[in-house]
Structures are given as structure tokens and as C-alpha cells.
Amino acid sequence: MSEKDALLSTSPWVKAHFLKSEHLHDDDMALLKQLGDEKQYAKGATIIDMGSKGEHMYFMLKGTARLSLLSAEGVEKPVAYVTQGCFLGEESYFHGQPTIYSAVAWEAVKAISLDRKHLKEIISRPGLAHILLNSVSYKSRVLAHQIEDLAFRSTIEKVSRILYCILAETPQGKEKHASIPISQQELAGIAGAHRVSITNAISQLKKDGVIKTAKDGSIIVIDWDKLKEKGFGM
């Protein structure tokens, strides 16, 4: 794995190429479609309710689902964004215990819904079992880094790491002046920080010549190396 891939594997954006699911065998894909039902979810619709016990697992065909924790006071903490070509809800599908997160369509989603009665049939296929193991282990890595963020990283470090991961996953790659399509409110949720702290971190990164903001509020990175250094200390 390259250094870039190692850094990106800490990102909350779960991508098919990290799970190797873009190489899913045609027979395995046909089985998923045979066993499951295709579902459509409009932006903002709930796919998995908090407290559900994994009655269904989903294979994402299109769109992005946001997994979030919700405090008793109504504060939301996004923990992962599951995209096309990835499984959603596989943890509770296997352990059968209540989920502590909800999954909502961050953008319009099309997915295959798989009933738990098909679990043994699905994991009996080596290709599907391998991707599911990759998925669970990858999400464990993402969550471990979020714990590290909350325990040890400053807001500037957290914001820099998140921005780096978003930028490197865009078609522009590491080109300078690439715009990052995420709001400061979304950044605050991912980083587990107050909006004011995010605003202060953004201001400091601007002073340091790492980023600038466009008229529409989007963030533009102007120094890739500084961003990487601030986010990962390297």
C-alpha cells in the first residue's frame, strides 16, 4: 500500500477501491441481486434506524449514506460515509445487536437490501466474504482514527486530516487550488468540534497559507504539503 493509500484509509469516506469490491465477480453480483431487493432512498431518507438489529444489510449501487451517532441532547456526530460499491449495515447484520448509529441518504441512494436469512449463503461465497471482512476491518480502522482524533489531535490537526482525505479522493487529486465541497458545519460534525472551533481552525490555516475560501464558502487548498504536514505530522 502506498503512503497516500495508507493516509486515505483513515478517512471516514468508505470507498469501493479500498474494499476491492470494484473487482466483484459477476456471479457474486448476480447472487446479491437474486437474493435481495433493490431499494431507492431520496436524499435525507433513513436507511437504517438507530437501535435496529441488523435485519437487513445493504449493498450500495449508487449514492452515499451517512452513518451518525446522536446524543440525548440531539447532537449529531457523523462517523462514516458509505459510497457506491460498498456494504452498509454489515456489523449488526452479523452480531444482531442494536445499532448505536443511524444511516441516512446523504444523497439519493440506490441499494440492494439483503435479509439476514441469506447470511450463510452470502458468506459461503469467498469473494463476498473477503469484501465483507475488508469492510469491517476498514471501518474499524476509520473508527480507531476518529478516537485518536478526539483523544489526542488539536482541531487544526483534525480539520487538516479531513481536508487532505477529501481532496485526495477528488478527480483533481493533489492539484493546487482544488475546491473541497464540504461545509464548515459538516466539518464540525466529523471532527467532533464546535462550529466556532472549526471557524478558528479554518482562519488559522488561511493565515498559514494552507487554504483559502471561495466566495461561495467552499474551501480551496493552496499548499498540499503543508496540509499533509499539519494533518499527519509528516
Short mmCIF file of C-alpha atoms in Angstrom, two decimals:
data_model
loop_
_atom_site.label_atom_id
_atom_site.label_comp_id
_atom_site.label_asym_id
_atom_site.label_seq_id
_atom_site.Cartn_x
_atom_site.Cartn_y
_atom_site.Cartn_z
CA MET A 1 0.00 0.00 0.00
CA SER A 2 1.31 3.45 -0.92
CA GLU A 3 1.72 6.24 1.63
CA LYS A 4 -1.24 8.04 0.07
CA ASP A 5 -3.46 4.97 0.38
CA ALA A 6 -2.38 4.47 3.99
CA LEU A 7 -3.35 8.04 4.83
CA LEU A 8 -6.62 7.86 2.91
CA SER A 9 -7.58 4.65 4.72
CA THR A 10 -8.09 6.81 7.83
CA SER A 11 -10.80 8.79 6.04
CA PRO A 12 -14.47 8.45 7.06
CA TRP A 13 -15.33 8.08 3.36
CA VAL A 14 -15.62 4.33 2.70
CA LYS A 15 -14.68 3.71 -0.93
CA ALA A 16 -15.03 0.60 -3.08
CA HIS A 17 -11.37 0.53 -4.11
CA PHE A 18 -10.26 0.08 -0.50
CA LEU A 19 -12.54 -2.94 -0.16
CA LYS A 20 -11.56 -4.25 -3.62
CA SER A 21 -15.28 -4.51 -4.35
CA GLU A 22 -14.87 -2.88 -7.74
CA HIS A 23 -13.48 -6.29 -8.76
CA LEU A 24 -16.58 -8.13 -7.52
CA HIS A 25 -17.16 -11.21 -9.67
CA ASP A 26 -20.19 -11.10 -11.96
CA ASP A 27 -21.56 -14.28 -10.37
CA ASP A 28 -21.35 -12.73 -6.88
CA MET A 29 -23.10 -9.58 -8.05
CA ALA A 30 -25.78 -11.70 -9.71
CA LEU A 31 -26.30 -13.57 -6.43
CA LEU A 32 -26.77 -10.34 -4.48
CA LYS A 33 -29.38 -9.18 -6.98
CA GLN A 34 -31.09 -12.58 -6.86
CA LEU A 35 -31.25 -12.70 -3.05
CA GLY A 36 -32.03 -9.06 -2.40
CA ASP A 37 -34.49 -6.35 -3.31
CA GLU A 38 -33.47 -3.12 -4.98
CA LYS A 39 -34.41 -0.07 -2.90
CA GLN A 40 -34.41 3.65 -3.64
CA TYR A 41 -33.88 6.30 -0.94
CA ALA A 42 -34.31 10.03 -1.52
CA LYS A 43 -31.79 12.45 -0.04
CA GLY A 44 -32.42 12.68 3.71
CA ALA A 45 -34.34 9.39 3.93
CA THR A 46 -33.47 6.96 6.73
CA ILE A 47 -31.99 3.65 5.59
CA ILE A 48 -31.09 2.19 9.00
CA ASP A 49 -32.76 3.35 12.22
CA MET A 50 -30.76 3.67 15.42
CA GLY A 51 -31.49 0.63 17.58
CA SER A 52 -32.28 -1.71 14.68
CA LYS A 53 -30.85 -5.22 14.99
CA GLY A 54 -29.44 -5.88 11.56
CA GLU A 55 -32.47 -7.43 9.94
CA HIS A 56 -31.06 -6.20 6.63
CA MET A 57 -27.69 -5.40 5.12
CA TYR A 58 -27.29 -3.23 2.01
CA PHE A 59 -25.01 -3.21 -1.00
CA MET A 60 -24.71 0.33 -2.31
CA LEU A 61 -25.35 0.65 -6.04
CA LYS A 62 -25.45 4.45 -6.18
CA GLY A 63 -25.12 7.43 -3.87
CA THR A 64 -23.75 7.97 -0.37
CA ALA A 65 -25.14 7.08 3.07
CA ARG A 66 -24.01 8.93 6.20
CA LEU A 67 -23.67 6.97 9.43
CA SER A 68 -24.17 9.14 12.52
CA LEU A 69 -24.35 8.91 16.29
CA LEU A 70 -26.94 11.04 18.07
CA SER A 71 -26.66 12.23 21.66
CA ALA A 72 -29.58 12.54 24.07
CA GLU A 73 -29.37 16.30 23.52
CA GLY A 74 -29.76 15.87 19.77
CA VAL A 75 -26.11 16.50 18.82
CA GLU A 76 -25.17 14.54 15.70
CA LYS A 77 -21.70 13.03 15.14
CA PRO A 78 -21.06 11.63 11.63
CA VAL A 79 -18.75 8.61 11.79
CA ALA A 80 -18.65 7.30 8.22
CA TYR A 81 -19.87 7.94 4.69
CA VAL A 82 -20.55 4.72 2.75
CA THR A 83 -20.43 5.02 -1.01
CA GLN A 84 -21.20 3.06 -4.19
CA GLY A 85 -19.79 -0.47 -4.30
CA CYS A 86 -19.69 -0.89 -0.51
CA PHE A 87 -21.73 -2.76 2.09
CA LEU A 88 -23.82 -0.87 4.63
CA GLY A 89 -25.03 -2.24 7.97
CA GLU A 90 -22.93 -5.41 7.87
CA GLU A 91 -21.84 -5.07 11.51
CA SER A 92 -25.31 -5.51 13.02
CA TYR A 93 -26.20 -7.94 10.22
CA PHE A 94 -23.62 -10.29 11.78
CA HIS A 95 -23.85 -9.56 15.51
CA GLY A 96 -27.63 -8.97 15.66
CA GLN A 97 -27.33 -6.38 18.44
CA PRO A 98 -28.96 -2.92 18.38
CA THR A 99 -27.07 -0.33 16.35
CA ILE A 100 -25.89 2.85 18.07
CA TYR A 101 -25.95 4.77 14.79
CA SER A 102 -28.44 5.65 12.10
CA ALA A 103 -27.77 5.62 8.35
CA VAL A 104 -29.33 8.36 6.23
CA ALA A 105 -29.09 9.01 2.50
CA TRP A 106 -26.60 11.92 2.27
CA GLU A 107 -27.52 11.99 -1.41
CA ALA A 108 -30.01 9.87 -3.33
CA VAL A 109 -29.24 6.18 -2.79
CA LYS A 110 -29.96 3.01 -4.71
CA ALA A 111 -29.07 -0.19 -2.86
CA ILE A 112 -29.72 -3.92 -2.71
CA SER A 113 -31.43 -4.86 0.57
CA LEU A 114 -30.39 -8.30 1.85
CA ASP A 115 -32.42 -10.14 4.51
CA ARG A 116 -30.46 -11.81 7.33
CA LYS A 117 -31.90 -15.20 6.37
CA HIS A 118 -29.42 -15.14 3.45
CA LEU A 119 -26.36 -14.61 5.68
CA LYS A 120 -24.89 -18.12 5.35
CA GLU A 121 -25.45 -18.16 1.62
CA ILE A 122 -23.67 -14.82 1.21
CA ILE A 123 -20.61 -15.61 3.31
CA SER A 124 -20.25 -19.03 1.67
CA ARG A 125 -19.03 -17.16 -1.42
CA PRO A 126 -15.27 -16.45 -0.97
CA GLY A 127 -15.39 -13.22 -2.96
CA LEU A 128 -18.24 -11.75 -0.94
CA ALA A 129 -16.79 -12.99 2.35
CA HIS A 130 -13.46 -11.34 1.53
CA ILE A 131 -15.10 -7.99 0.75
CA LEU A 132 -17.19 -8.13 3.91
CA LEU A 133 -14.06 -8.81 6.00
CA ASN A 134 -12.33 -5.91 4.29
CA SER A 135 -15.33 -3.71 5.01
CA VAL A 136 -15.47 -4.50 8.72
CA SER A 137 -11.71 -4.13 9.18
CA TYR A 138 -11.58 -0.88 7.21
CA LYS A 139 -14.39 0.66 9.25
CA SER A 140 -12.63 -0.44 12.45
CA ARG A 141 -9.53 1.46 11.26
CA VAL A 142 -11.62 4.54 10.49
CA LEU A 143 -13.22 4.48 13.94
CA ALA A 144 -9.85 3.96 15.65
CA HIS A 145 -8.51 7.09 13.97
CA GLN A 146 -11.60 9.04 14.99
CA ILE A 147 -10.96 8.00 18.60
CA GLU A 148 -7.37 9.16 18.16
CA ASP A 149 -8.65 12.47 16.77
CA LEU A 150 -10.92 13.07 19.75
CA ALA A 151 -8.33 11.98 22.32
CA PHE A 152 -5.11 13.48 21.02
CA ARG A 153 -5.42 15.77 17.97
CA SER A 154 -6.00 19.50 18.02
CA THR A 155 -8.84 20.96 15.97
CA ILE A 156 -6.37 22.21 13.33
CA GLU A 157 -4.86 18.72 13.04
CA LYS A 158 -8.30 17.11 12.72
CA VAL A 159 -9.51 19.60 10.14
CA SER A 160 -6.29 19.27 8.13
CA ARG A 161 -6.54 15.47 8.08
CA ILE A 162 -10.17 15.55 6.95
CA LEU A 163 -9.48 18.10 4.21
CA TYR A 164 -6.48 16.10 2.99
CA CYS A 165 -8.56 12.95 2.69
CA ILE A 166 -11.36 14.73 0.83
CA LEU A 167 -9.00 16.46 -1.58
CA ALA A 168 -7.03 13.32 -2.42
CA GLU A 169 -10.25 11.50 -3.28
CA THR A 170 -11.40 14.11 -5.80
CA PRO A 171 -10.79 13.77 -9.55
CA GLN A 172 -8.30 16.63 -9.30
CA GLY A 173 -6.11 14.55 -6.98
CA LYS A 174 -3.46 16.71 -5.34
CA GLU A 175 -3.71 19.63 -7.75
CA LYS A 176 -3.36 23.01 -6.11
CA HIS A 177 -6.44 25.20 -5.90
CA ALA A 178 -8.78 22.17 -5.94
CA SER A 179 -12.05 23.12 -4.25
CA ILE A 180 -13.37 20.99 -1.39
CA PRO A 181 -17.19 20.57 -1.46
CA ILE A 182 -17.96 20.40 2.27
CA SER A 183 -19.49 22.90 4.67
CA GLN A 184 -17.93 24.02 7.94
CA GLN A 185 -20.96 22.56 9.73
CA GLU A 186 -20.22 19.16 8.20
CA LEU A 187 -16.54 19.53 9.16
CA ALA A 188 -17.57 20.32 12.75
CA GLY A 189 -19.67 17.16 12.90
CA ILE A 190 -16.94 14.90 11.50
CA ALA A 191 -14.26 16.42 13.73
CA GLY A 192 -16.47 16.32 16.83
CA ALA A 193 -15.73 20.01 17.42
CA HIS A 194 -17.79 23.14 17.98
CA ARG A 195 -18.53 25.23 14.89
CA VAL A 196 -16.61 28.15 16.43
CA SER A 197 -13.53 25.93 16.86
CA ILE A 198 -13.76 24.91 13.20
CA THR A 199 -14.05 28.56 12.14
CA ASN A 200 -10.95 29.40 14.21
CA ALA A 201 -9.03 26.46 12.71
CA ILE A 202 -10.01 27.48 9.17
CA SER A 203 -8.87 31.04 9.92
CA GLN A 204 -5.51 29.80 11.20
CA LEU A 205 -4.98 27.58 8.14
CA LYS A 206 -5.72 30.60 5.95
CA LYS A 207 -3.19 32.72 7.87
CA ASP A 208 -0.62 29.95 7.44
CA GLY A 209 -1.15 29.98 3.68
CA VAL A 210 -2.54 26.43 3.55
CA ILE A 211 -6.06 27.16 2.31
CA LYS A 212 -8.34 29.94 1.19
CA THR A 213 -12.12 30.19 0.89
CA ALA A 214 -14.09 30.99 -2.25
CA LYS A 215 -17.00 33.43 -2.46
CA ASP A 216 -19.45 30.53 -2.14
CA GLY A 217 -17.76 29.43 1.10
CA SER A 218 -16.07 26.34 -0.33
CA ILE A 219 -12.54 25.59 0.86
CA ILE A 220 -9.65 25.73 -1.60
CA VAL A 221 -6.32 24.11 -0.72
CA ILE A 222 -3.31 26.07 -1.95
CA ASP A 223 -0.46 24.19 -0.24
CA TRP A 224 -0.80 20.40 -0.33
CA ASP A 225 2.43 19.69 1.54
CA LYS A 226 1.59 21.99 4.43
CA LEU A 227 -1.87 20.46 4.71
CA LYS A 228 -0.40 16.96 4.89
CA GLU A 229 2.14 18.05 7.48
CA LYS A 230 -0.48 19.70 9.69
CA GLY A 231 -2.85 16.73 9.44
CA PHE A 232 -0.42 13.86 9.80
CA GLY A 233 2.82 15.41 11.06
CA MET A 234 4.73 14.20 8.02
#
